[in-house]
Amino acid sequence: MGSSSYRPYLLLIVSILCIYGRCGASASSVPAKIGKGYRLISVEETPHGGLLGHLQVKQKNNIYGADIPHLQFHVKHETNDRLRVHITDAEKQRWEVPYDLLPRERPPPVKQAIGRSRKNLLTSSEYEGSELIFSYTTDPFGFAVRRKSTGETLFNTTADHSDKYGNMVFKDQYLEISTKLPDDASLYGLGENTQPHGIKLYPGDPYTLYTTDISAINLNADLYGSHPVYMDLRNKGGKAYAHSVLLLNSNGMDVFYKGSSLTYKVIGGVFDFYFFGGPTPLAVVDQYTSLVGRPAPMPYWSLGFHQCRWGYHNLSVVEDVVENYKKAKIPLDVIWNDDDHMDGHKDFTLNPVNYPRPKLLEFLNKIHDLGMKYIVINDPGIGVNESYGVYQRGMANDVFIKHDGEPFLAQVWPGAVYFPDFLNPKTVAWWGDEIRRFHELVPIDGLWIDMNEPSNFCNGKCTIPKDKLCPSGTGPGWICCLDCKNITSTRWDDPPYKINASGIGAPIGYKTIVTSAVHYNGVLEYDAHSLYGFSEAIATHKALQGLEGKRPFILSRSTFVGSGKYAAHWTGDNKGTWDDIKYSISTMLNFGIFGVPMVGSDICGFYPAPTEELCNRWIELGAFYPFSRDHANFYSPRQELYQWDSVAKSARNALGMRYKLLPYLYTLNYEAHISGAPIARPLFFSFPTFTKCYGVSTQFLLGSSVLVSPVLDKGKTKVNALFPPGTWYSLFDLKDTIVSDEGDYRSLDAPLHVINVHVYQNTILPMQQGGLISKEARMTPFTLIVTFAAGVTEGHADGKLYLDDDELPEMSLGNGYSTYVDFHATVEDKTVKVWSEVMEGKYALQKGWIVEKVKILGLNGIGESFQMEVGGNSVSDVSNVQLIASEQRIYTDKLEDGGGDTRKSMMIEVKGLDLPVGKNFAISWKMGVHG
């Protein structure tokens, strides 16, 4: 459910800005360069292999507050490819992202006595690691990070007179630092925001990071999550190098990207920079997630299709939805409830009239027997109601965020609410107990945690009105009805520097918790605001895992650095427009870079009603989101995929392919968990030297080699798709072959029910036969799609398959309930060979999984003299095995559309196999002369 989509937003903001005394406010009086920076007064090596230095401000000023006079910086190569630069107040502790929320090394404690001499300055101003080199200048202090192998500067904070930015600034509520950048660097990340120019950061666009409940239709604005990390991809002489920069800071910030420079302006905390050396995009996310947390293992069923709607008023409607999907033969794994199941919008409750527990349990038993799952929404605001057990127990345990010594009062869907403080260990325990109690009431299969930026329908300090009902029960539920007054008296509610909150410079406490509110141990909301959804996800994950020891599934709207370790994400309240379907791809790809690979957008749009054509195109695309869910608003017409015959047809086609690809997607889920590798990836992840793909935001890869090229424009029946160099085979018709010798765009037919999906050469793709529920689809026989370059005489291909008991909390080998298979294939000396290498085969053997077919694409001859081995033993009887040859249609970028090619390429289908997935096998044959 979203609140932001229907607010008369801009009018409210203008009114609020004027109330706060900020009408027409301008930063023109602030100079472009603030102060003279700092000078280095001492530096030494630490016993643990780092550098520890002290800085002194050169010239004090009071712009945005007083300078912190003495700073401590600590530099350490924490791994071969990760460098940390930590700068803080040298004389007292400052706020940092809590080390228990995001575990990492601690820098040396600050020292009370600061050295004033230079006598212990090191003779060298460089500090080398295996891949990165840190260097510094002393007066004014600046630092640079270089790549050792190439000497290229990756980050450089030194400023000279010609630069439009100044030296480092460090005040209590204003921190500024800048880096030079080469003009040809391609930057990605810095979210969450909706980027109208595509996935690449666009010079001049605003990038504000502060978790905010405004809908995803707002462009270039701070949205639900805060991810102060960017990836930088550069191409030098045909060689590509990627690195990444994380500023680990939870305070609100503006990041100004000018093309040749990037400047951070942060309203608190510390400079805690991490540099990840790459040098490939995959290596960067591996290094990044090794620090912030590997993405959570997802249950197999979560990769199926999900259906939700705000407005399923009673259980019979939900039952009809499930039945209608079945009748339409459209796959469906998970049915969701927005808050319609709740009693008065209150968490952990059931509406006794519309969702009576006995009938709901009967329904859940039925769908659970089929293998389907049920997920419900949960908002953090706890209704203030003396007869409400959740509230009573929360008050008894003192779990709520405070303001002026009392629980902070806000308004969300139940009316007046208090917000749990997830930084408090008692809150985490209480939250877990409430989830346990609710699970005993309703055996849910996951939780959807929404509105956790956190969202508040009111502003300032509020009280419950005594002379009126609040909410009244009529009109929109998001209109504030509490009695409230704005708070501007503290420097936390009205900081000296105003970030561009909500995209228009709104107060940072607008429509959320006032920033002078207090968390556990005196932590200010000002500092911890953007951690709220992250801390809630951690508490929810702990609770769900503790219920039955099963693998949790959590979907969170608000995210922070490290959220992917606990939760999936959807991109929030979008619109059913052609622009929004385009934006969804860039946001999805960014979250892969952020370490949150399980991500998708509301298919067909959250509101208003999509057109039939748009919904056709959106399910064709959304079938290949990592997280695939149709969700709509209370006020929108019904838009389940069976509502239009044409959309149902597109859904059967696209989701039919998704369900065949589930073993591949699940293997990508495993790779994400062990290495951070995104499920959906920009093209440059697999083709980093192919500069044409650096800005591509209308196509994406699933894994390394499955290319999705959707139609994203109204009335189009062709799509202009970029094909990096090599051979690409259509997954929907394996005979259709595109040979892109140099890498270029091709015009592809894409009538209404068609989406183009291609697989790259040198790939082995494990597929199954599909089905209407993943539980059924998972037990069907396997087909291996083996791809070589078209007409190959020598080549190789590889693939992977991971299988496990997806209810186990961990994804790992060695527990007796998982199997991992490496597939290989070669063509050499006119011999084709396909074989497997199995690790932990017992589980796959117990499940009875078999490979039934192998399809080899790109050969230049037909097959003869077939041989087969299973478990190292030759199989003499191969009479049931058939080799069927068919010629492929080749299209090259050197010919007009519809043209052919003189080179020949064959597809050989090997049928009648019965190869146990859990045993090593090998099949081979000689290639005869092309017929």
Short mmCIF file of C-alpha atoms in Angstrom, two decimals, residues 764 786 788 792-798 823-835 856 859 923-925 927:
data_model
loop_
_atom_site.label_atom_id
_atom_site.label_comp_id
_atom_site.label_asym_id
_atom_site.label_seq_id
_atom_site.Cartn_x
_atom_site.Cartn_y
_atom_site.Cartn_z
CA ILE A 764 24.77 -24.06 -20.93
CA VAL A 786 24.10 -25.62 -25.05
CA PHE A 788 28.27 -22.28 -29.34
CA VAL A 792 31.69 -23.34 -34.80
CA THR A 793 34.42 -25.89 -35.44
CA GLU A 794 36.08 -25.36 -32.06
CA GLY A 795 34.47 -23.95 -28.95
CA HIS A 796 33.43 -24.42 -25.36
CA ALA A 797 30.38 -23.72 -23.21
CA ASP A 798 29.71 -23.78 -19.49
CA PHE A 823 28.11 -28.35 -16.90
CA HIS A 824 30.69 -28.25 -19.68
CA ALA A 825 30.66 -28.73 -23.44
CA THR A 826 33.31 -28.63 -26.12
CA VAL A 827 33.63 -28.91 -29.84
CA GLU A 828 37.06 -29.92 -31.08
CA ASP A 829 38.49 -32.35 -33.61
CA LYS A 830 34.96 -32.77 -35.04
CA THR A 831 33.80 -34.20 -31.72
CA VAL A 832 31.05 -32.74 -29.56
CA LYS A 833 31.15 -33.54 -25.86
CA VAL A 834 28.79 -32.50 -23.05
CA TRP A 835 29.50 -33.53 -19.48
CA ILE A 856 23.25 -28.04 -28.87
CA LEU A 859 27.28 -26.71 -34.78
CA ILE A 923 27.76 -37.71 -23.85
CA SER A 924 29.70 -37.30 -27.08
CA TRP A 925 29.44 -37.87 -30.80
CA MET A 927 30.07 -34.39 -36.25
#
